[in-house]
Amino acid sequence: MASFTLHGIPVSRGIAIGRAHLLTPAALDVKHYLVPVEQVEAEVKRLQDAIAEVHRGLQALWTELPKDAPTELGAFIDVHALILSDPMISEAPLDIIRTRHYNAEWALVTQIDELSAQFDEIEDEYLRERKHDIQQVAERVLKVLMGTALSVPPVFSGDDHAPPSMIVVAHDISPADMLAFRDRDGGPRSFIGFVTDVGGQNSHTAIVARSLDIPAAVGMSQASRLIEQDDWVIVDGDAGVVICNPSQLVLEQYRARQAALGKARKRLLKLKKTPAVTKDGTPVKLMANIELPEDCAGALEAGANGVGLFRSEFLFMGRANVLGNALRIPSEDEQFEQYRKAVVAMKGRPVTIRTLDVGADKPLDPTEHTALNPALGLRAIRYCLAEPQLFLTQLRAILRASSYGKVRILIPMLAHAFEIDQTLSMLEQAKLQLREEGVKYDPDVEVGAMIEIPAAALALPMFVKRMDFLSIGTNDLIQYTLAIDRVDYEVAHLYNPLHPAVLMLIAQTIAIGQKAGLDVAVCGEMAGDTKLTRLLLGMGLREFSMHPAQLLSVKQEILNSDLSAITSRTRRILRSYEPDEIAAAVEQLQSL
């Protein structure tokens, strides 16, 4: 068999080597025919029965969910159950059968195609990905209608003594289907990687793959058509590369890399309890970025000093009005319980909770009007100040959680003094309400600003005068500084964290913040990039916040860093405006 390579989007690190197991979309095999008038109601009942059976199946999956399964899986099953109950799925196809006399499968696919077209018009990437959830739910119904089921492959034949593990290859795969690849005792069966034609960084396949720490590559376009059942496949999750039917030489090379990565991980685990201190004795804080309270376990396992960024919007996003259901914002008690869980789980370590970061580019309701330039529209703190009751509810919930441990509040996308003042005023209002109600909270809770807009970085004095700490959100800071939409593939190659303007803004923020006596952290992707660790140390950064999986690698860089040598080199880098010179100098920092 000829070998070939596919390139896609890396979403979960590591290397997986195994045999391909293809999941073929049931929709591709759908028959199209007209039902006689006298059989229409029988066809309606056939679809109703299939929907009911899928409902029972999802309920069974939830009931049998292994105790060690990632929390995201249960949440995704709930989302799929809600979608299945929506009239757009449970009733609209029945009308198509009655009015057009389509067979059940054809009617369902017709309705799903119409819904998918509507979702394609949504600009926000996260919400656009939810189209795949609708398609996955339809897949489950189609499998029941057609009498097929998700099959788990037999033991593969191969040249190894042990049966090789399998790599799931599909156009798309739902989190619920992933559960079919687990043993009854809850342990992993033999799947070790995922490859899908569709999806992006925010797709559910990507989220679950990361939560399971399984190599995955998505956005492969034609993978499910080009790769055949039982093909040997290599998934390079770091590069987003899939190699099908590799030569023996390539196979051996990747096996060697895989073994080396395994040994490196084991070595890194030994650093868990080692303090992050540079060679010259300078301590550095390593914090974790989390989306859900359950992520705290991974943060502690990696030895995090605390949570530097709790992205609270993930508590809201699952409530989105996906198919016309009533929008339901989590109540104050619901939010409080989630924040409290995180604070208690971190056992006295600080938890920095970022207030709701949604808006025109991440609307809670995808049916609402989307701005022409969503990244520049009503989002983050602008959205919260425009929805004062929603914001006040969240501030009250966070304050209530502060009575259980160290909590800090982080405000995203600030640019104006009046935004800071209005935010602090609302916080005081929340405190007053809780005092009047006799509810406990930490009166000295710290409030910080995310520096992610160039205007904020260039007007820091008004921030250091009002705030308790600063956190640099490098993802948006780079995007806004360079006027680049980082999810637009046509300009993504221009997204450069080493652009001299970006480096100048970061270095200036660190210097001014520290001079004013404020803690300054970096919580964007740059914090977890080991190639940039020494550069940030040389700028004076002493607090990094990143995904827990990146923490030990960054700690290793810190332990091997000599600040005296790094600082002088970094000053020279910051004086340079030539891209090649900057890139070469940053690379040289790695050898110091």
XYZ file of C-alpha atoms in Angstrom, residues 309-314 316 335 339 352-358 362 380-382 384 390-391 394-395 398 408-414 423 427 447-448 450 452:
39
model
C -7.177 31.747 34.909
C -10.592 30.159 35.478
C -12.467 30.762 32.218
C -15.949 31.194 33.690
C -17.660 31.423 30.286
C -17.505 27.626 30.011
C -22.420 29.537 30.467
C -22.324 29.621 39.658
C -16.627 28.476 41.939
C -8.223 33.642 39.754
C -11.708 33.749 38.217
C -12.108 35.698 34.994
C -15.513 37.306 34.659
C -17.701 36.329 31.736
C -15.837 36.686 28.432
C -18.630 36.386 25.871
C -19.144 34.366 21.420
C -16.164 40.639 27.612
C -16.426 43.537 30.105
C -18.333 45.619 27.556
C -21.097 42.582 31.199
C -26.080 39.290 34.766
C -22.740 40.819 35.826
C -21.723 36.641 38.723
C -19.858 39.031 41.040
C -17.627 34.845 43.034
C -8.974 36.842 42.828
C -11.264 38.447 40.233
C -9.886 39.090 36.735
C -11.641 41.507 34.353
C -11.135 40.912 30.591
C -10.741 43.422 27.753
C -10.506 46.616 29.785
C -16.653 47.513 37.332
C -18.289 45.032 42.832
C -9.276 42.615 41.453
C -7.040 42.499 38.398
C -6.359 41.535 31.685
C -5.040 42.275 25.995
